[in-house]
PDB file of C-alpha atoms and ligand atoms in Angstrom:
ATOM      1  CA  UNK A   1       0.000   0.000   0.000  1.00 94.00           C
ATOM      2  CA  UNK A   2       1.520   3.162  -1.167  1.00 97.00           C
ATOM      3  CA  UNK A   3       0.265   6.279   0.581  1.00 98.00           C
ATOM      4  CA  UNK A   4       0.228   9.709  -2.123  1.00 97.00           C
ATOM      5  CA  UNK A   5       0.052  13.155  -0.938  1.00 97.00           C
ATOM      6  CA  UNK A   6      -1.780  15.313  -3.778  1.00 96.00           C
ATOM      7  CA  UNK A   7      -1.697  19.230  -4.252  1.00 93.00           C
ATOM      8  CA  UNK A   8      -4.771  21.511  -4.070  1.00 90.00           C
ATOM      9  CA  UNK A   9      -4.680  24.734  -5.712  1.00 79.00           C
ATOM     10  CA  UNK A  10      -2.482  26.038  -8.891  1.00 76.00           C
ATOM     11  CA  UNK A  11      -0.682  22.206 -10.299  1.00 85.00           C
ATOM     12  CA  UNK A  12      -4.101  20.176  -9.268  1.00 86.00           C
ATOM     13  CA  UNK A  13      -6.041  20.101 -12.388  1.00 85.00           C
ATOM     14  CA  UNK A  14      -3.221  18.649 -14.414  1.00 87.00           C
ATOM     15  CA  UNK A  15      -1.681  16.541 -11.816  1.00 88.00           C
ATOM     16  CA  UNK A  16      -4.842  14.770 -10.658  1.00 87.00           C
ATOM     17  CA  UNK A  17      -5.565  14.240 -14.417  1.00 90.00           C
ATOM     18  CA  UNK A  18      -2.255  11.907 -14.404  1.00 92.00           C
ATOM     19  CA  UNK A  19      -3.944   9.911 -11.579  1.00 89.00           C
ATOM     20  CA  UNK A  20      -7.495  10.023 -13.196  1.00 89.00           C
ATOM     21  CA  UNK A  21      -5.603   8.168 -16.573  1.00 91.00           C
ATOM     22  CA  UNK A  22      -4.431   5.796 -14.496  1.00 90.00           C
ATOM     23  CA  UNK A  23      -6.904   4.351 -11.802  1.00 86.00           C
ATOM     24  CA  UNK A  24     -10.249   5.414 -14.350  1.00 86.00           C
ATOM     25  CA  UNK A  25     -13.568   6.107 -12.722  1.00 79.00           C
ATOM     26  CA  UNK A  26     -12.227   4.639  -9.289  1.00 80.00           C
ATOM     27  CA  UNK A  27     -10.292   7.879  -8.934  1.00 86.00           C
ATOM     28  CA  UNK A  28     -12.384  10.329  -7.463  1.00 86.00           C
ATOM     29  CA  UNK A  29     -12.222  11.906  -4.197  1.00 87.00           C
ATOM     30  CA  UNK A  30     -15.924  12.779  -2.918  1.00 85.00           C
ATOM     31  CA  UNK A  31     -17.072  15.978  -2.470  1.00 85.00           C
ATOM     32  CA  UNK A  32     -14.969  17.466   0.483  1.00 90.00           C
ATOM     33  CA  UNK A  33     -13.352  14.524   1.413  1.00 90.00           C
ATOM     34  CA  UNK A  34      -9.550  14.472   1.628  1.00 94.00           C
ATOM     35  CA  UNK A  35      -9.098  11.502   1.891  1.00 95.00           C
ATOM     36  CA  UNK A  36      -9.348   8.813  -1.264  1.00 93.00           C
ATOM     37  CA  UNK A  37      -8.445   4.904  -0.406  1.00 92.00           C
ATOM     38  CA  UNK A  38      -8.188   2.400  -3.645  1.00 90.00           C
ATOM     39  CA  UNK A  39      -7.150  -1.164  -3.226  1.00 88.00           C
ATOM     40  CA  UNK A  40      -3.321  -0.530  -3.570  1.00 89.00           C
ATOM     41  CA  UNK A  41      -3.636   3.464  -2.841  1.00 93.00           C
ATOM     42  CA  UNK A  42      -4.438   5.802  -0.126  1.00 95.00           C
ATOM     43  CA  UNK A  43      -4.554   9.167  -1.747  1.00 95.00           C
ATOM     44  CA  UNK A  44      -4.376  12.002   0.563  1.00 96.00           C
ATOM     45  CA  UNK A  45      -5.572  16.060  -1.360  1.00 95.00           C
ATOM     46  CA  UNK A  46      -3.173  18.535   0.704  1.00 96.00           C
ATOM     47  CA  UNK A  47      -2.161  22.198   0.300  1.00 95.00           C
ATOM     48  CA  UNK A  48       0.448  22.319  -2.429  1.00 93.00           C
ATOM     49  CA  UNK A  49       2.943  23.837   0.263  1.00 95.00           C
ATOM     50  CA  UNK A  50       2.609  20.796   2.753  1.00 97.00           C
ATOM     51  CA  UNK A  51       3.043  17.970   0.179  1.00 98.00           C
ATOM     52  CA  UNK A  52       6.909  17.679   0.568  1.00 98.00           C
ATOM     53  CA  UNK A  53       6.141  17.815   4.516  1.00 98.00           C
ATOM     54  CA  UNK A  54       4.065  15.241   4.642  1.00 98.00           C
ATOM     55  CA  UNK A  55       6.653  13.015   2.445  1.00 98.00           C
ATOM     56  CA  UNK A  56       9.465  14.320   4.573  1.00 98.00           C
ATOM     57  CA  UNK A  57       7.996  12.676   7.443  1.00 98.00           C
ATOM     58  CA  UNK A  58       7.089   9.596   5.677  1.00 98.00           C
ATOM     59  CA  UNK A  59       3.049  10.437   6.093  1.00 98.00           C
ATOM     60  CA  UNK A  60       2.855   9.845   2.775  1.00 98.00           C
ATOM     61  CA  UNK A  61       5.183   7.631   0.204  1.00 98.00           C
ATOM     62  CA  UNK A  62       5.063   9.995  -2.847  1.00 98.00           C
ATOM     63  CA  UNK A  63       3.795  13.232  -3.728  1.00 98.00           C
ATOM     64  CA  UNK A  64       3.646  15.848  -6.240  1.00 97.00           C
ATOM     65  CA  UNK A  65       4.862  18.994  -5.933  1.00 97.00           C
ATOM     66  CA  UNK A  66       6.041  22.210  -7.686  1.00 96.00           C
ATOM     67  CA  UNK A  67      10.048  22.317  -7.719  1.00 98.00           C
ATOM     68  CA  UNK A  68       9.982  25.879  -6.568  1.00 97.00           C
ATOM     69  CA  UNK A  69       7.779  25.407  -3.351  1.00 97.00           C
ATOM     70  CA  UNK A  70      10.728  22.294  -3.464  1.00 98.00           C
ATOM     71  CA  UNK A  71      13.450  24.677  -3.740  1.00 98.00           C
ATOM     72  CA  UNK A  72      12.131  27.116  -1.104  1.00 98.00           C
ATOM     73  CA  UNK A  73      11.225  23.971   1.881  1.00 98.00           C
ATOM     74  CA  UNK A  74      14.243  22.599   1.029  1.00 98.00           C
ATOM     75  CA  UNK A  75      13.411  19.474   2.931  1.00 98.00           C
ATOM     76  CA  UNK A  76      15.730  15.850   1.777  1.00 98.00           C
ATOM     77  CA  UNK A  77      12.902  14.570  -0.182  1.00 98.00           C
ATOM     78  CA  UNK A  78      13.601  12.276  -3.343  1.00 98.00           C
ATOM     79  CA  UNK A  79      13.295  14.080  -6.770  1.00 98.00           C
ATOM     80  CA  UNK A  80      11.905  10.805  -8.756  1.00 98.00           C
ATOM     81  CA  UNK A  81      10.469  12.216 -11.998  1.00 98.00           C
ATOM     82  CA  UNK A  82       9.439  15.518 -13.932  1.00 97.00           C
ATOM     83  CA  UNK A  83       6.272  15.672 -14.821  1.00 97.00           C
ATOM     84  CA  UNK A  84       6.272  18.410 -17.108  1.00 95.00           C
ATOM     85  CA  UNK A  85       3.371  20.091 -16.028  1.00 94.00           C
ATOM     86  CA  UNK A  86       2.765  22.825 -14.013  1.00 94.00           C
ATOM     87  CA  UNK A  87       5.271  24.496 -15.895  1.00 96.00           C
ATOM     88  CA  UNK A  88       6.235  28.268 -14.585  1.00 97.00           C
ATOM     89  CA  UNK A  89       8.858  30.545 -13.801  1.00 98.00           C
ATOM     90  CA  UNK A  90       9.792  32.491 -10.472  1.00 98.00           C
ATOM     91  CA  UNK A  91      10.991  36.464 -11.246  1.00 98.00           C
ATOM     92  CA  UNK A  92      11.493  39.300  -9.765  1.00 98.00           C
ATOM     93  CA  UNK A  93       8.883  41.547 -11.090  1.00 98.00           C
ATOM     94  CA  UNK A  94       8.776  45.639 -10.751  1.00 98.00           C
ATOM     95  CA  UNK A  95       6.606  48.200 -12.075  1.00 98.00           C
ATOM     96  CA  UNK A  96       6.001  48.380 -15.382  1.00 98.00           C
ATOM     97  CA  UNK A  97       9.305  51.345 -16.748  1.00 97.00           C
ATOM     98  CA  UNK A  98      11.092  50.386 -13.916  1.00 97.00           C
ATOM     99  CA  UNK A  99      14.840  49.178 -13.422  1.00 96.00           C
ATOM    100  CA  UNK A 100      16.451  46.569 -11.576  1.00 95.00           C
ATOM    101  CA  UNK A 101      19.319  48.219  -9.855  1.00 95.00           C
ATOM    102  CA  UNK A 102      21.098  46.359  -7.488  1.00 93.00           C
ATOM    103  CA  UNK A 103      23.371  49.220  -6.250  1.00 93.00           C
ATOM    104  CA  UNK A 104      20.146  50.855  -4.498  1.00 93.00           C
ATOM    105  CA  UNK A 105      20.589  51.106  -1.153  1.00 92.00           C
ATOM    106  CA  UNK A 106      17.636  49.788   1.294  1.00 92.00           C
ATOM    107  CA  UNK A 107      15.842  47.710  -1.362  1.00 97.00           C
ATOM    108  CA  UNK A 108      12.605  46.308  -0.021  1.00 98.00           C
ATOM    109  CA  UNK A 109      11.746  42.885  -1.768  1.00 98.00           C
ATOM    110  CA  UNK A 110       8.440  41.066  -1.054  1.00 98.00           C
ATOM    111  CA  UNK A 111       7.511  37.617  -1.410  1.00 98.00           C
ATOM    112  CA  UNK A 112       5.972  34.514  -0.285  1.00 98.00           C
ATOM    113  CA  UNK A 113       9.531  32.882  -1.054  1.00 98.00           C
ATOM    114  CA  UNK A 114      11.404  34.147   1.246  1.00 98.00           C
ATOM    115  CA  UNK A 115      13.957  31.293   0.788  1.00 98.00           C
ATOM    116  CA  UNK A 116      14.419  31.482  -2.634  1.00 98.00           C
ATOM    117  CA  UNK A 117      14.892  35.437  -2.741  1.00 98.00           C
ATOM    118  CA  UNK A 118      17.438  35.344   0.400  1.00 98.00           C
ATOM    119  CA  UNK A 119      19.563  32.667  -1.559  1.00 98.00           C
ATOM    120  CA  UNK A 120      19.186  35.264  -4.895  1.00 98.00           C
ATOM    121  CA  UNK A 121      20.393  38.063  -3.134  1.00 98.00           C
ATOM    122  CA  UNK A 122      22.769  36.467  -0.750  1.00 97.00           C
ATOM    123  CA  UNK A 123      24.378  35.008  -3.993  1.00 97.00           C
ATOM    124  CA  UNK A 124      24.677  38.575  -5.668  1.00 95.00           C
ATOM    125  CA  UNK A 125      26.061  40.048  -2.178  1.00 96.00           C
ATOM    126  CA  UNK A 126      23.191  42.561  -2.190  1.00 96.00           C
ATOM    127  CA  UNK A 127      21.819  43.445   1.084  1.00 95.00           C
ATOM    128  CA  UNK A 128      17.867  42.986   0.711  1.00 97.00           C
ATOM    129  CA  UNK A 129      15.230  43.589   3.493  1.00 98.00           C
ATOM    130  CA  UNK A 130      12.657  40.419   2.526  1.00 98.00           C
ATOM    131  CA  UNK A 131       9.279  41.080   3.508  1.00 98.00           C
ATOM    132  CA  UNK A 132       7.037  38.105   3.522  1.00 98.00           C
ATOM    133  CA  UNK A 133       3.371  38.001   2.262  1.00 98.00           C
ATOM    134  CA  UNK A 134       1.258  34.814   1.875  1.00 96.00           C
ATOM    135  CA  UNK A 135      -0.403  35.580  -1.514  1.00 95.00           C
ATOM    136  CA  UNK A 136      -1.392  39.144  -3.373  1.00 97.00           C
ATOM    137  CA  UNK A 137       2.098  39.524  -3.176  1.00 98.00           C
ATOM    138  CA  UNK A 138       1.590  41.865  -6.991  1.00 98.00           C
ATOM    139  CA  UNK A 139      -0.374  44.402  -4.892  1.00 98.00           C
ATOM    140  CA  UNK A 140       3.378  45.587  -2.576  1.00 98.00           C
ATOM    141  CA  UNK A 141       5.270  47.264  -5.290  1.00 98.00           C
ATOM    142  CA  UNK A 142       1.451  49.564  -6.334  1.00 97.00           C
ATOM    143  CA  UNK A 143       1.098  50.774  -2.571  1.00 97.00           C
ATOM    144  CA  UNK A 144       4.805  51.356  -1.893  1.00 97.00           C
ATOM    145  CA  UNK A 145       5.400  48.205   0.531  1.00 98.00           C
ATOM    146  CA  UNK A 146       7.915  46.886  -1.835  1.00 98.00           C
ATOM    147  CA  UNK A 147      10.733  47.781  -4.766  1.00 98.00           C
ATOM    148  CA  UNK A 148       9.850  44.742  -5.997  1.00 98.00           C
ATOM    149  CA  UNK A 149       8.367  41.016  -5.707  1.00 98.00           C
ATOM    150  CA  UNK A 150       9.532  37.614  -5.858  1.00 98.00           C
ATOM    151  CA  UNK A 151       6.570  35.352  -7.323  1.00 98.00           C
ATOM    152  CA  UNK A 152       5.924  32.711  -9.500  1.00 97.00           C
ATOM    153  CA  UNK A 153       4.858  33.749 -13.074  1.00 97.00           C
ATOM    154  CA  UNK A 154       2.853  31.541 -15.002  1.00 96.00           C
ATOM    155  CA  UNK A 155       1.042  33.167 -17.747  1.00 96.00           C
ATOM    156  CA  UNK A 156       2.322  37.008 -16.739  1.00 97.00           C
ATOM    157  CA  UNK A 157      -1.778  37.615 -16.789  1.00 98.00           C
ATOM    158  CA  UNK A 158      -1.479  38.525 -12.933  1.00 97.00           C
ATOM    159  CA  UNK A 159       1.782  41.127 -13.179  1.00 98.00           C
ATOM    160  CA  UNK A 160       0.540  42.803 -16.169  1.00 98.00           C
ATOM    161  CA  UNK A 161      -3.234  43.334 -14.974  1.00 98.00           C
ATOM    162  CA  UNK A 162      -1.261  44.559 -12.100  1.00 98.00           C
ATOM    163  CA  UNK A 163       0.902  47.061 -13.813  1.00 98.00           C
ATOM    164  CA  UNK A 164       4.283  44.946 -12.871  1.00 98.00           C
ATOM    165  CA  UNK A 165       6.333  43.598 -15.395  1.00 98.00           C
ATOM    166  CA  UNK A 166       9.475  40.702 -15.229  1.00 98.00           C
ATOM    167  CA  UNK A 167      12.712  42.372 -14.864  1.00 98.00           C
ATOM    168  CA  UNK A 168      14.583  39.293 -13.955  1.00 98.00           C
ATOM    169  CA  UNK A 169      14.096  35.319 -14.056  1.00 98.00           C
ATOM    170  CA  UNK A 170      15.685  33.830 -10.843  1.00 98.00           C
ATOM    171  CA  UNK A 171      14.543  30.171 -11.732  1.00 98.00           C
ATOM    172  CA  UNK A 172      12.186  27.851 -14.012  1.00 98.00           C
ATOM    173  CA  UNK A 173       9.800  25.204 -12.082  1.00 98.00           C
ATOM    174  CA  UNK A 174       7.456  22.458 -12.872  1.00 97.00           C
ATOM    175  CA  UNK A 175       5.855  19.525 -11.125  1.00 97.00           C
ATOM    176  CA  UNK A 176       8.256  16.898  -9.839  1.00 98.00           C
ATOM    177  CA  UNK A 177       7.069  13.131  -8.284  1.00 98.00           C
ATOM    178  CA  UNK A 178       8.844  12.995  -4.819  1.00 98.00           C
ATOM    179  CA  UNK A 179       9.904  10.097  -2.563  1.00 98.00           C
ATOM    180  CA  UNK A 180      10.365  10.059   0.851  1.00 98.00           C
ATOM    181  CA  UNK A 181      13.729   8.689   1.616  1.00 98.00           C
ATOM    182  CA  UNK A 182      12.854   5.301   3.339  1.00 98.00           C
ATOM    183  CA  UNK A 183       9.606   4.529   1.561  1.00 98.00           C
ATOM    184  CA  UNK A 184      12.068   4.851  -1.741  1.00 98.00           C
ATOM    185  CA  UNK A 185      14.183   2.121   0.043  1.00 98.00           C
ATOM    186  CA  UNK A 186      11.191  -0.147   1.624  1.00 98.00           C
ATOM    187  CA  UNK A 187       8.599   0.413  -1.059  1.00 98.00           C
ATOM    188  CA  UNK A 188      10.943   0.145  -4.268  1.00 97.00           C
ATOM    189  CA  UNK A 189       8.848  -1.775  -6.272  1.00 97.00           C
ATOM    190  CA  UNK A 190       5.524  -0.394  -5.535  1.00 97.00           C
ATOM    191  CA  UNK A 191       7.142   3.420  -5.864  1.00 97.00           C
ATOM    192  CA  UNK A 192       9.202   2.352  -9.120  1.00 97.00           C
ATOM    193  CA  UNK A 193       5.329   0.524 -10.496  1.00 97.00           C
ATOM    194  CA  UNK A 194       4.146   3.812 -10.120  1.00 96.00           C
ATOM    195  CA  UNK A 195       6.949   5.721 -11.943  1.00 97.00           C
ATOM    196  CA  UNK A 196       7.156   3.690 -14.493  1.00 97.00           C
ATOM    197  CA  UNK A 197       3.574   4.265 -15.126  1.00 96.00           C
ATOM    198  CA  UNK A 198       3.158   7.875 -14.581  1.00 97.00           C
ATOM    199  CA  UNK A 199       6.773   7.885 -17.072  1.00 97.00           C
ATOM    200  CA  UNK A 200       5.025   5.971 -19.530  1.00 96.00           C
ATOM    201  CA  UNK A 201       1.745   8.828 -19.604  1.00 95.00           C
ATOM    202  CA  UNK A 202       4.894  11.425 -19.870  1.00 95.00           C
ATOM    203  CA  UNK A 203       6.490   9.672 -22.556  1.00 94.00           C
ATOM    204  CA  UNK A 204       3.494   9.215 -24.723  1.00 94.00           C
ATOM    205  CA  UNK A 205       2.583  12.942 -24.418  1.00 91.00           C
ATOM    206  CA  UNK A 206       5.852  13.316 -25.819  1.00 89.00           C
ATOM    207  CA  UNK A 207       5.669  11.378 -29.006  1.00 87.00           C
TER     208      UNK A 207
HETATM  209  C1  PRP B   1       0.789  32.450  -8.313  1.00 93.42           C
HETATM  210  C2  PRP B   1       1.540  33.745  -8.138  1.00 93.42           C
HETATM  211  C3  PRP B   1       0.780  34.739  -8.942  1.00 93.42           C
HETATM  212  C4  PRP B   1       0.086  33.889  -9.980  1.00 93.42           C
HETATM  213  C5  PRP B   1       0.827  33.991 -11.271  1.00 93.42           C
HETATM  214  O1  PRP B   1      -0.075  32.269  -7.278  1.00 93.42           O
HETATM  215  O2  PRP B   1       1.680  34.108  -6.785  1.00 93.42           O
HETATM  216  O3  PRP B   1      -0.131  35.441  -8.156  1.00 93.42           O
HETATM  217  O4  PRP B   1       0.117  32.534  -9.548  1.00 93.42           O
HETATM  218  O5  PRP B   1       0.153  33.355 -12.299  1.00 93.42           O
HETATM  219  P1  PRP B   1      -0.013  34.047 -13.727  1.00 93.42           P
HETATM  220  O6  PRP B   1       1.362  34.433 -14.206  1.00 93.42           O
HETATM  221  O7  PRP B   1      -0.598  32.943 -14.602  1.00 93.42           O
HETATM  222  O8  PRP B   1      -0.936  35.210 -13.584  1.00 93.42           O
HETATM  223  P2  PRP B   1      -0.782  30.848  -7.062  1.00 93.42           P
HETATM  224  O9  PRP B   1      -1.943  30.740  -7.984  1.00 93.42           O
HETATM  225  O10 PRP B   1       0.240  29.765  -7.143  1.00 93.42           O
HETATM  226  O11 PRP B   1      -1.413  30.989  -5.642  1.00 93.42           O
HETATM  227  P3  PRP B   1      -0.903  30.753  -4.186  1.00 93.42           P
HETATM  228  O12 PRP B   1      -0.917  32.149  -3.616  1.00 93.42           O
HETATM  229  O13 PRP B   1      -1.930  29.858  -3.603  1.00 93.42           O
HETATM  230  O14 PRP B   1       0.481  30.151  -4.214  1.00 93.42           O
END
């Protein structure tokens, strides 16, 4: 029995169509429920940002989860397989006409990935202050809170109806297949079964 954390919110759609291809009508998780248990399955629907915790600590087997929410938890989960979806980029976005210039003094940078834009900065030996925000994070820059933001860009729709604009790509993301560490050990051949299926849906796209 292989336990499977699933996102809710932005990668759901296309990664619980992977799931519906393979397990047919019998994948369906009822109304609110969060829970979904199939003979060789227990799939669990979690907040995209708590996927790689539960793995981490071995609640569940597998998971799916966005490479940048990877990159910012940076918790020793197993990358198994890209599955192409969910595809988007995290940027430092500013006002529309607006400059990156990282000889400012006192730049104000805001962000639900704090992580992420630390380890930017940090890298460039620029002295950022980093203030978090858990979503709206386009709105900062508009009321003066911010210089800039830090936020995944998908289709640009949200900066530009926002009057912000890319000035800088810091890293591309999509959807990876995780592992925790010992289920990867314990569970090989039910994890790799599942691989090599959800691989095989990948592949196919591909062709
Ligand atoms: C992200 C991000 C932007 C939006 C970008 O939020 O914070 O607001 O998507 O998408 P776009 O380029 O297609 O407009 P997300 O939907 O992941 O919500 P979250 O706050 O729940 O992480």
């Amino acid at each position: 029995m292989l336990t499977v954390a699933l996102p809710k919110g932005r990668i759901a759609k296309e990664t619980l169509e992977i799931f519906e291809t393979l397990f047919g009508d019998g994948f369906k998780f009822d109304d609110r429920k969060l829970i979904l248990e199939t003979p060789n399955f227990r799939f669990l629907l979690v907040r995209n940002q708590d996927v790689a915790t539960y793995v981490f600590h071995q609640a569940a087997d597998i998971g799916v989860v966005g490479l940048d929410t990877l990159e910012e938890q940076g918790l020793d989960v197993v990358r198994l397989l890209d599955l192409q979806r969910g595809v988007c980029k995290v940027s430092i976005g500013m006002k529309v006409g607006e400059k990156l210039d990282l000889t400012k003094p006192e730049l104000k940078v805001a962000s639900k990935m704090v992580n992420i834009t630390k380890r930017y900065f940090e890298e460039r030996a620029v002295s950022v202050e980093i203030i978090k925000l858990n979503g709206s994070v386009e709105l900062a820059p508009l009321i003066g809170l911010a210089d800039m933001i830090v936020d995944v860009v998908e289709t640009g729709a949200t900066m530009k109806q926002n009057g912000l604009e890319v000035v800088q790509d810091i890293m591309s993301s999509s959807t990876y297949l995780i592992a925790n560490k010992n289920s990867y050990v314990a569970k090989k051949d039910e994890v790799l079964d599942i691989y090599e299926k959800i691989n095989g849906i990948i592949k196919a796209e591909n062709d």
